[in-house]
PDB file of N, CA and C in Angstrom:
ATOM      1  N   UNK A   1       4.247 -12.706  19.114  1.00  0.00           N
ATOM      2  CA  UNK A   1       3.036 -12.870  19.184  1.00  0.00           C
ATOM      3  C   UNK A   1       2.517 -11.491  19.465  1.00  0.00           C
ATOM      4  N   UNK A   2       1.181 -10.987  19.051  1.00  0.00           N
ATOM      5  CA  UNK A   2       0.169  -9.864  19.184  1.00  0.00           C
ATOM      6  C   UNK A   2      -0.953 -10.303  19.285  1.00  0.00           C
ATOM      7  N   UNK A   3      -1.533  -9.478  19.783  1.00  0.00           N
ATOM      8  CA  UNK A   3      -3.041  -9.373  20.651  1.00  0.00           C
ATOM      9  C   UNK A   3      -3.720  -7.967  19.650  1.00  0.00           C
ATOM     10  N   UNK A   4      -4.421  -8.170  19.140  1.00  0.00           N
ATOM     11  CA  UNK A   4      -5.232  -7.202  18.897  1.00  0.00           C
ATOM     12  C   UNK A   4      -7.218  -6.908  19.051  1.00  0.00           C
ATOM     13  N   UNK A   5      -7.615  -6.249  19.595  1.00  0.00           N
ATOM     14  CA  UNK A   5      -9.050  -6.282  20.044  1.00  0.00           C
ATOM     15  C   UNK A   5      -9.573  -5.880  18.604  1.00  0.00           C
ATOM     16  N   UNK A   6     -10.521  -6.307  18.129  1.00  0.00           N
ATOM     17  CA  UNK A   6     -11.054  -5.862  16.751  1.00  0.00           C
ATOM     18  C   UNK A   6     -12.652  -5.040  17.161  1.00  0.00           C
ATOM     19  N   UNK A   7     -13.334  -4.198  16.592  1.00  0.00           N
ATOM     20  CA  UNK A   7     -14.659  -4.045  16.275  1.00  0.00           C
ATOM     21  C   UNK A   7     -15.458  -5.035  16.308  1.00  0.00           C
ATOM     22  N   UNK A   8     -16.531  -5.541  17.086  1.00  0.00           N
ATOM     23  CA  UNK A   8     -17.367  -6.072  16.743  1.00  0.00           C
ATOM     24  C   UNK A   8     -17.461  -6.531  15.490  1.00  0.00           C
ATOM     25  N   UNK A   9     -18.303  -5.652  14.345  1.00  0.00           N
ATOM     26  CA  UNK A   9     -18.790  -5.709  13.076  1.00  0.00           C
ATOM     27  C   UNK A   9     -17.365  -6.091  12.268  1.00  0.00           C
ATOM     28  N   UNK A  10     -15.630  -5.933  12.546  1.00  0.00           N
ATOM     29  CA  UNK A  10     -15.093  -6.261  11.846  1.00  0.00           C
ATOM     30  C   UNK A  10     -14.528  -7.961  12.258  1.00  0.00           C
ATOM     31  N   UNK A  11     -15.236  -8.113  13.359  1.00  0.00           N
ATOM     32  CA  UNK A  11     -14.343  -9.608  14.118  1.00  0.00           C
ATOM     33  C   UNK A  11     -15.660 -10.794  13.238  1.00  0.00           C
ATOM     34  N   UNK A  12     -16.666 -10.153  13.361  1.00  0.00           N
ATOM     35  CA  UNK A  12     -17.939 -10.753  12.138  1.00  0.00           C
ATOM     36  C   UNK A  12     -17.587 -10.549  10.912  1.00  0.00           C
ATOM     37  N   UNK A  13     -17.027 -10.306  10.473  1.00  0.00           N
ATOM     38  CA  UNK A  13     -17.138 -10.370   8.972  1.00  0.00           C
ATOM     39  C   UNK A  13     -15.950 -11.145   9.154  1.00  0.00           C
ATOM     40  N   UNK A  14     -14.829 -11.088   9.482  1.00  0.00           N
ATOM     41  CA  UNK A  14     -13.695 -11.940   9.552  1.00  0.00           C
ATOM     42  C   UNK A  14     -13.713 -13.289   9.944  1.00  0.00           C
ATOM     43  N   UNK A  15     -15.362 -13.523  10.592  1.00  0.00           N
ATOM     44  CA  UNK A  15     -15.397 -15.156  11.054  1.00  0.00           C
ATOM     45  C   UNK A  15     -16.164 -15.556  10.019  1.00  0.00           C
ATOM     46  N   UNK A  16     -16.838 -14.584   9.555  1.00  0.00           N
ATOM     47  CA  UNK A  16     -18.225 -15.333   8.584  1.00  0.00           C
ATOM     48  C   UNK A  16     -17.206 -15.325   7.053  1.00  0.00           C
ATOM     49  N   UNK A  17     -16.077 -14.654   6.848  1.00  0.00           N
ATOM     50  CA  UNK A  17     -14.801 -15.528   5.642  1.00  0.00           C
ATOM     51  C   UNK A  17     -14.380 -16.090   5.929  1.00  0.00           C
ATOM     52  N   UNK A  18     -13.944 -16.438   7.234  1.00  0.00           N
ATOM     53  CA  UNK A  18     -12.719 -17.779   7.758  1.00  0.00           C
ATOM     54  C   UNK A  18     -13.582 -18.819   7.666  1.00  0.00           C
ATOM     55  N   UNK A  19     -15.177 -18.859   8.120  1.00  0.00           N
ATOM     56  CA  UNK A  19     -16.060 -19.753   7.916  1.00  0.00           C
ATOM     57  C   UNK A  19     -16.132 -20.406   6.528  1.00  0.00           C
ATOM     58  N   UNK A  20     -16.825 -18.993   5.712  1.00  0.00           N
ATOM     59  CA  UNK A  20     -16.923 -19.454   4.510  1.00  0.00           C
ATOM     60  C   UNK A  20     -15.559 -19.869   3.673  1.00  0.00           C
ATOM     61  N   UNK A  21     -14.687 -20.049   3.547  1.00  0.00           N
ATOM     62  CA  UNK A  21     -13.111 -20.266   2.860  1.00  0.00           C
ATOM     63  C   UNK A  21     -12.641 -21.744   3.772  1.00  0.00           C
ATOM     64  N   UNK A  22     -12.577 -21.976   4.632  1.00  0.00           N
ATOM     65  CA  UNK A  22     -12.292 -22.928   5.596  1.00  0.00           C
ATOM     66  C   UNK A  22     -10.681 -22.261   5.528  1.00  0.00           C
ATOM     67  N   UNK A  23     -10.631 -21.618   6.377  1.00  0.00           N
ATOM     68  CA  UNK A  23      -9.234 -21.101   6.300  1.00  0.00           C
ATOM     69  C   UNK A  23      -9.403 -19.974   7.679  1.00  0.00           C
ATOM     70  N   UNK A  24      -8.309 -19.988   8.913  1.00  0.00           N
ATOM     71  CA  UNK A  24      -8.412 -19.484   9.607  1.00  0.00           C
ATOM     72  C   UNK A  24      -8.530 -17.929   9.470  1.00  0.00           C
ATOM     73  N   UNK A  25      -8.682 -17.397  10.832  1.00  0.00           N
ATOM     74  CA  UNK A  25      -8.908 -15.813  10.921  1.00  0.00           C
ATOM     75  C   UNK A  25      -7.643 -15.405  10.503  1.00  0.00           C
ATOM     76  N   UNK A  26      -6.495 -16.347  11.298  1.00  0.00           N
ATOM     77  CA  UNK A  26      -5.125 -15.466  11.265  1.00  0.00           C
ATOM     78  C   UNK A  26      -4.531 -15.598  10.175  1.00  0.00           C
ATOM     79  N   UNK A  27      -4.948 -16.382   9.465  1.00  0.00           N
ATOM     80  CA  UNK A  27      -4.619 -16.719   7.449  1.00  0.00           C
ATOM     81  C   UNK A  27      -5.025 -14.886   7.030  1.00  0.00           C
ATOM     82  N   UNK A  28      -6.068 -14.382   7.289  1.00  0.00           N
ATOM     83  CA  UNK A  28      -6.884 -12.917   6.607  1.00  0.00           C
ATOM     84  C   UNK A  28      -6.193 -11.401   7.478  1.00  0.00           C
ATOM     85  N   UNK A  29      -5.513 -12.254   8.763  1.00  0.00           N
ATOM     86  CA  UNK A  29      -5.016 -11.353   9.130  1.00  0.00           C
ATOM     87  C   UNK A  29      -3.852 -10.687   8.781  1.00  0.00           C
ATOM     88  N   UNK A  30      -2.991 -11.954   8.840  1.00  0.00           N
ATOM     89  CA  UNK A  30      -2.161 -11.933   7.531  1.00  0.00           C
ATOM     90  C   UNK A  30      -1.572 -11.309   6.452  1.00  0.00           C
ATOM     91  N   UNK A  31      -2.574 -11.611   5.778  1.00  0.00           N
ATOM     92  CA  UNK A  31      -2.774 -11.329   4.253  1.00  0.00           C
ATOM     93  C   UNK A  31      -3.097  -9.975   4.487  1.00  0.00           C
ATOM     94  N   UNK A  32      -4.063  -8.991   5.393  1.00  0.00           N
ATOM     95  CA  UNK A  32      -4.213  -8.157   5.171  1.00  0.00           C
ATOM     96  C   UNK A  32      -3.432  -7.428   5.562  1.00  0.00           C
ATOM     97  N   UNK A  33      -2.153  -7.537   6.885  1.00  0.00           N
ATOM     98  CA  UNK A  33      -1.201  -6.624   6.882  1.00  0.00           C
ATOM     99  C   UNK A  33      -0.051  -6.765   6.159  1.00  0.00           C
ATOM    100  N   UNK A  34      -0.333  -7.765   5.681  1.00  0.00           N
ATOM    101  CA  UNK A  34       0.906  -7.523   4.132  1.00  0.00           C
ATOM    102  C   UNK A  34       0.946  -6.846   3.848  1.00  0.00           C
ATOM    103  N   UNK A  35      -0.891  -6.767   2.480  1.00  0.00           N
ATOM    104  CA  UNK A  35      -1.091  -5.656   1.841  1.00  0.00           C
ATOM    105  C   UNK A  35      -0.753  -4.171   2.149  1.00  0.00           C
ATOM    106  N   UNK A  36      -1.300  -4.240   3.599  1.00  0.00           N
ATOM    107  CA  UNK A  36      -1.215  -2.689   3.982  1.00  0.00           C
ATOM    108  C   UNK A  36      -0.007  -2.369   4.555  1.00  0.00           C
ATOM    109  N   UNK A  37       0.650  -2.733   4.769  1.00  0.00           N
ATOM    110  CA  UNK A  37       2.596  -2.568   5.184  1.00  0.00           C
ATOM    111  C   UNK A  37       3.020  -2.764   3.837  1.00  0.00           C
ATOM    112  N   UNK A  38       2.797  -3.078   2.429  1.00  0.00           N
ATOM    113  CA  UNK A  38       3.393  -2.906   1.532  1.00  0.00           C
ATOM    114  C   UNK A  38       2.972  -1.834   1.217  1.00  0.00           C
ATOM    115  N   UNK A  39       1.631  -1.616   0.904  1.00  0.00           N
ATOM    116  CA  UNK A  39       1.080   0.269   0.750  1.00  0.00           C
ATOM    117  C   UNK A  39       1.510   1.447   1.135  1.00  0.00           C
ATOM    118  N   UNK A  40       1.593   0.932   2.919  1.00  0.00           N
ATOM    119  CA  UNK A  40       2.220   1.761   3.531  1.00  0.00           C
ATOM    120  C   UNK A  40       3.498   2.298   3.355  1.00  0.00           C
ATOM    121  N   UNK A  41       4.679   0.854   3.346  1.00  0.00           N
ATOM    122  CA  UNK A  41       6.182   1.030   2.926  1.00  0.00           C
ATOM    123  C   UNK A  41       5.954   1.690   1.806  1.00  0.00           C
ATOM    124  N   UNK A  42       5.266   2.123   0.408  1.00  0.00           N
ATOM    125  CA  UNK A  42       5.497   2.519  -0.749  1.00  0.00           C
ATOM    126  C   UNK A  42       5.237   3.596  -0.440  1.00  0.00           C
ATOM    127  N   UNK A  43       4.278   4.661   0.658  1.00  0.00           N
ATOM    128  CA  UNK A  43       3.940   5.831   0.826  1.00  0.00           C
ATOM    129  C   UNK A  43       4.930   6.607   1.309  1.00  0.00           C
ATOM    130  N   UNK A  44       5.658   5.768   2.026  1.00  0.00           N
ATOM    131  CA  UNK A  44       7.196   6.537   3.167  1.00  0.00           C
ATOM    132  C   UNK A  44       7.989   6.213   1.797  1.00  0.00           C
ATOM    133  N   UNK A  45       8.211   5.695   1.703  1.00  0.00           N
ATOM    134  CA  UNK A  45       9.133   5.703   0.559  1.00  0.00           C
ATOM    135  C   UNK A  45       9.241   6.597  -0.617  1.00  0.00           C
ATOM    136  N   UNK A  46       7.781   6.706  -1.033  1.00  0.00           N
ATOM    137  CA  UNK A  46       7.930   8.190  -2.136  1.00  0.00           C
ATOM    138  C   UNK A  46       7.991   9.035  -1.494  1.00  0.00           C
ATOM    139  N   UNK A  47       7.174   9.922  -0.279  1.00  0.00           N
ATOM    140  CA  UNK A  47       7.097  10.831   0.270  1.00  0.00           C
ATOM    141  C   UNK A  47       8.998  11.765   0.828  1.00  0.00           C
ATOM    142  N   UNK A  48       9.797  10.453   0.999  1.00  0.00           N
ATOM    143  CA  UNK A  48      11.272   9.988   1.314  1.00  0.00           C
ATOM    144  C   UNK A  48      11.400  10.542   0.001  1.00  0.00           C
ATOM    145  N   UNK A  49      11.227  10.199  -1.145  1.00  0.00           N
ATOM    146  CA  UNK A  49      11.563  10.574  -2.362  1.00  0.00           C
ATOM    147  C   UNK A  49      11.826  11.722  -2.815  1.00  0.00           C
ATOM    148  N   UNK A  50      10.165  12.261  -2.598  1.00  0.00           N
ATOM    149  CA  UNK A  50      10.117  13.828  -3.382  1.00  0.00           C
ATOM    150  C   UNK A  50      10.223  14.749  -2.043  1.00  0.00           C
ATOM    151  N   UNK A  51      11.112  14.542  -0.722  1.00  0.00           N
ATOM    152  CA  UNK A  51      11.467  15.583   0.195  1.00  0.00           C
ATOM    153  C   UNK A  51      13.102  15.663  -0.734  1.00  0.00           C
ATOM    154  N   UNK A  52      13.272  14.617  -0.650  1.00  0.00           N
ATOM    155  CA  UNK A  52      14.904  14.686  -1.415  1.00  0.00           C
ATOM    156  C   UNK A  52      14.782  15.445  -2.616  1.00  0.00           C
ATOM    157  N   UNK A  53      14.119  15.207  -3.460  1.00  0.00           N
ATOM    158  CA  UNK A  53      13.819  15.989  -4.984  1.00  0.00           C
ATOM    159  C   UNK A  53      13.498  17.176  -4.588  1.00  0.00           C
ATOM    160  N   UNK A  54      12.814  18.397  -3.748  1.00  0.00           N
ATOM    161  CA  UNK A  54      12.832  19.103  -3.272  1.00  0.00           C
ATOM    162  C   UNK A  54      13.826  20.006  -2.785  1.00  0.00           C
ATOM    163  N   UNK A  55      14.757  19.125  -1.823  1.00  0.00           N
ATOM    164  CA  UNK A  55      15.791  19.611  -1.171  1.00  0.00           C
ATOM    165  C   UNK A  55      16.796  19.943  -1.799  1.00  0.00           C
ATOM    166  N   UNK A  56      16.628  19.183  -3.253  1.00  0.00           N
ATOM    167  CA  UNK A  56      17.794  19.387  -4.086  1.00  0.00           C
ATOM    168  C   UNK A  56      17.523  20.384  -5.024  1.00  0.00           C
ATOM    169  N   UNK A  57      16.950  20.755  -4.930  1.00  0.00           N
ATOM    170  CA  UNK A  57      16.408  22.134  -5.896  1.00  0.00           C
ATOM    171  C   UNK A  57      16.477  21.783  -8.092  1.00  0.00           C
ATOM    172  N   UNK A  58      16.711  20.746  -8.118  1.00  0.00           N
ATOM    173  CA  UNK A  58      16.457  20.040  -9.388  1.00  0.00           C
ATOM    174  C   UNK A  58      15.191  20.959  -9.941  1.00  0.00           C
ATOM    175  N   UNK A  59      15.148  21.248 -10.786  1.00  0.00           N
ATOM    176  CA  UNK A  59      14.035  21.519 -11.554  1.00  0.00           C
ATOM    177  C   UNK A  59      13.041  20.107 -12.018  1.00  0.00           C
ATOM    178  N   UNK A  60      11.996  20.339 -12.097  1.00  0.00           N
ATOM    179  CA  UNK A  60      10.952  19.050 -12.360  1.00  0.00           C
ATOM    180  C   UNK A  60      11.007  18.804 -14.148  1.00  0.00           C
ATOM    181  N   UNK A  61      10.592  18.378 -14.341  1.00  0.00           N
ATOM    182  CA  UNK A  61      10.060  18.315 -15.635  1.00  0.00           C
ATOM    183  C   UNK A  61       8.725  17.870 -16.253  1.00  0.00           C
ATOM    184  N   UNK A  62       8.384  18.841 -17.093  1.00  0.00           N
ATOM    185  CA  UNK A  62       6.574  18.396 -17.443  1.00  0.00           C
ATOM    186  C   UNK A  62       6.938  16.790 -18.517  1.00  0.00           C
ATOM    187  N   UNK A  63       5.433  16.606 -18.149  1.00  0.00           N
ATOM    188  CA  UNK A  63       5.298  14.886 -18.506  1.00  0.00           C
ATOM    189  C   UNK A  63       5.450  15.247 -20.093  1.00  0.00           C
ATOM    190  N   UNK A  64       5.036  16.180 -20.586  1.00  0.00           N
ATOM    191  CA  UNK A  64       4.945  16.384 -21.992  1.00  0.00           C
ATOM    192  C   UNK A  64       6.976  16.103 -22.423  1.00  0.00           C
ATOM    193  N   UNK A  65       7.568  17.180 -21.826  1.00  0.00           N
ATOM    194  CA  UNK A  65       9.002  17.082 -22.287  1.00  0.00           C
ATOM    195  C   UNK A  65       9.348  15.579 -21.913  1.00  0.00           C
ATOM    196  N   UNK A  66       9.450  15.187 -20.906  1.00  0.00           N
ATOM    197  CA  UNK A  66       9.789  13.880 -20.634  1.00  0.00           C
ATOM    198  C   UNK A  66       9.680  12.824 -21.292  1.00  0.00           C
ATOM    199  N   UNK A  67       8.353  12.960 -22.093  1.00  0.00           N
ATOM    200  CA  UNK A  67       7.850  11.704 -23.155  1.00  0.00           C
ATOM    201  C   UNK A  67       8.607  12.237 -24.652  1.00  0.00           C
ATOM    202  N   UNK A  68       8.766  13.307 -24.989  1.00  0.00           N
ATOM    203  CA  UNK A  68       9.451  14.268 -26.098  1.00  0.00           C
ATOM    204  C   UNK A  68      10.859  13.433 -25.903  1.00  0.00           C
ATOM    205  N   UNK A  69      11.672  13.822 -24.790  1.00  0.00           N
ATOM    206  CA  UNK A  69      12.907  13.349 -24.543  1.00  0.00           C
ATOM    207  C   UNK A  69      13.126  11.724 -24.998  1.00  0.00           C
ATOM    208  N   UNK A  70      12.478  11.328 -24.434  1.00  0.00           N
ATOM    209  CA  UNK A  70      12.178   9.797 -24.014  1.00  0.00           C
ATOM    210  C   UNK A  70      11.613   8.794 -25.843  1.00  0.00           C
ATOM    211  N   UNK A  71      10.831  10.049 -26.742  1.00  0.00           N
ATOM    212  CA  UNK A  71      10.279   9.620 -27.901  1.00  0.00           C
ATOM    213  C   UNK A  71       8.884   8.519 -28.035  1.00  0.00           C
ATOM    214  N   UNK A  72       8.664   9.613 -26.478  1.00  0.00           N
ATOM    215  CA  UNK A  72       7.187   8.195 -26.098  1.00  0.00           C
ATOM    216  C   UNK A  72       6.326   8.735 -26.770  1.00  0.00           C
ATOM    217  N   UNK A  73       6.070  10.299 -27.724  1.00  0.00           N
ATOM    218  CA  UNK A  73       4.986  10.896 -28.384  1.00  0.00           C
ATOM    219  C   UNK A  73       4.349   9.980 -28.884  1.00  0.00           C
ATOM    220  N   UNK A  74       3.216   9.688 -29.356  1.00  0.00           N
ATOM    221  CA  UNK A  74       2.229   9.269 -29.932  1.00  0.00           C
ATOM    222  C   UNK A  74       2.181   9.844 -31.426  1.00  0.00           C
TER     223      UNK A  74
END
């Protein structure tokens, strides 16, 4: 169980949405958290991969070179 205090404006918007859609407020809070967590997880994974790449000393390949190597040129 988690208790969260929301600013009045956000709580009002959440109440309005719940009333308009006949869904509980908890549904929208769960959905919002799920989407936000997915985005944050992606950001952390990308940052971690970038740090590993930089630490490896491997050279980056310019996009046009990569496209040429993979025969993706137009």
